[in-house]
Amino acid sequence: MHDIQQEQVSSSLLVIEDNAAQLKTLLDILETDGLQPIGCQTGREALVACQEYNVHVAILDLRLPDMDGLEVLTRLKQQTPDMKVI
């Protein structure tokens, strides 16, 4: 998971991508735009991050190593119904 201090984040963007190079590229682009994204390489990491941070938006890869992206989507929306997912 991308290192970020919880107290710095009041509203977060979650990026869920198992390809390390693509994840880094997405995080770098978003950070350049002044955002503080949280990167996760598995569905489980994303679900934990969603519990730890006030996540409003997620960018989700549908092919993940530990669970189907649609399952992650369903579980994220159960945890945070108002979350927007791309």
Tab-separated table of C-alpha atoms in Angstrom:
chain	number	residue	atom	x	y	z
A	1	MET	CA	0.000	0.000	0.000
A	2	HIS	CA	1.172	3.516	-0.794
A	3	ASP	CA	2.689	5.191	2.289
A	4	ILE	CA	0.542	8.055	3.525
A	5	GLN	CA	-0.158	9.447	6.966
A	6	GLN	CA	-3.789	9.094	7.951
A	7	GLU	CA	-4.003	12.470	9.663
A	8	GLN	CA	-3.073	14.209	6.383
A	9	VAL	CA	-6.017	12.727	4.522
A	10	SER	CA	-9.575	13.849	5.130
A	11	SER	CA	-10.890	12.590	1.812
A	12	SER	CA	-9.029	10.084	-0.279
A	13	LEU	CA	-8.738	8.602	-3.704
A	14	LEU	CA	-8.057	4.876	-3.840
A	15	VAL	CA	-6.189	3.377	-6.814
A	16	ILE	CA	-6.484	-0.413	-7.044
A	17	GLU	CA	-4.125	-1.880	-9.653
A	18	ASP	CA	-2.077	-5.083	-9.407
A	19	ASN	CA	0.487	-4.092	-12.048
A	20	ALA	CA	3.176	-2.237	-10.073
A	21	ALA	CA	4.333	-0.091	-13.004
A	22	GLN	CA	0.797	0.985	-13.897
A	23	LEU	CA	-0.014	1.679	-10.242
A	24	LYS	CA	3.069	3.879	-9.877
A	25	THR	CA	2.213	5.773	-13.061
A	26	LEU	CA	-1.356	6.442	-11.915
A	27	LEU	CA	-0.215	7.528	-8.448
A	28	ASP	CA	2.435	9.836	-9.919
A	29	ILE	CA	-0.095	11.481	-12.265
A	30	LEU	CA	-2.608	12.023	-9.470
A	31	GLU	CA	0.038	13.362	-7.072
A	32	THR	CA	1.217	15.798	-9.769
A	33	ASP	CA	-2.352	17.126	-9.835
A	34	GLY	CA	-2.171	17.768	-6.078
A	35	LEU	CA	-4.112	14.699	-4.907
A	36	GLN	CA	-3.040	12.235	-2.226
A	37	PRO	CA	-3.982	8.836	-3.675
A	38	ILE	CA	-3.684	5.565	-1.804
A	39	GLY	CA	-2.355	2.708	-3.922
A	40	CYS	CA	-3.383	-0.907	-3.432
A	41	GLN	CA	-2.294	-3.965	-5.403
A	42	THR	CA	-4.962	-6.370	-4.126
A	43	GLY	CA	-8.639	-6.294	-3.324
A	44	ARG	CA	-7.943	-7.071	0.320
A	45	GLU	CA	-5.568	-4.102	0.609
A	46	ALA	CA	-8.263	-1.894	-0.899
A	47	LEU	CA	-10.913	-3.063	1.551
A	48	VAL	CA	-8.590	-2.394	4.507
A	49	ALA	CA	-7.649	1.046	3.143
A	50	CYS	CA	-11.320	1.873	2.707
A	51	GLN	CA	-11.855	1.150	6.402
A	52	GLU	CA	-8.832	3.209	7.476
A	53	TYR	CA	-9.383	6.268	5.286
A	54	ASN	CA	-12.305	8.437	4.279
A	55	VAL	CA	-12.384	7.251	0.656
A	56	HIS	CA	-14.762	8.969	-1.768
A	57	VAL	CA	-13.430	7.791	-5.136
A	58	ALA	CA	-11.780	4.570	-6.301
A	59	ILE	CA	-10.096	3.697	-9.572
A	60	LEU	CA	-10.480	-0.077	-9.805
A	61	ASP	CA	-8.773	-2.656	-12.011
A	62	LEU	CA	-11.188	-5.527	-12.638
A	63	ARG	CA	-8.436	-8.168	-12.759
A	64	LEU	CA	-6.805	-8.559	-9.366
A	65	PRO	CA	-4.706	-11.447	-8.030
A	66	ASP	CA	-6.762	-12.210	-4.931
A	67	MET	CA	-10.375	-11.556	-5.941
A	68	ASP	CA	-12.508	-10.488	-8.862
A	69	GLY	CA	-12.743	-6.719	-9.323
A	70	LEU	CA	-16.539	-6.887	-9.342
A	71	GLU	CA	-16.445	-8.544	-5.906
A	72	VAL	CA	-14.170	-5.735	-4.688
A	73	LEU	CA	-16.612	-3.201	-6.153
A	74	THR	CA	-19.553	-4.808	-4.341
A	75	ARG	CA	-17.710	-4.903	-1.033
A	76	LEU	CA	-16.412	-1.329	-1.362
A	77	LYS	CA	-19.940	-0.081	-2.057
A	78	GLN	CA	-21.214	-2.000	0.992
A	79	GLN	CA	-18.620	-0.265	3.171
A	80	THR	CA	-19.071	3.169	1.587
A	81	PRO	CA	-22.314	3.395	-0.408
A	82	ASP	CA	-21.645	6.927	-1.688
A	83	MET	CA	-18.204	6.058	-3.076
A	84	LYS	CA	-17.732	6.722	-6.786
A	85	VAL	CA	-15.856	3.986	-8.648
A	86	ILE	CA	-14.116	4.254	-11.991
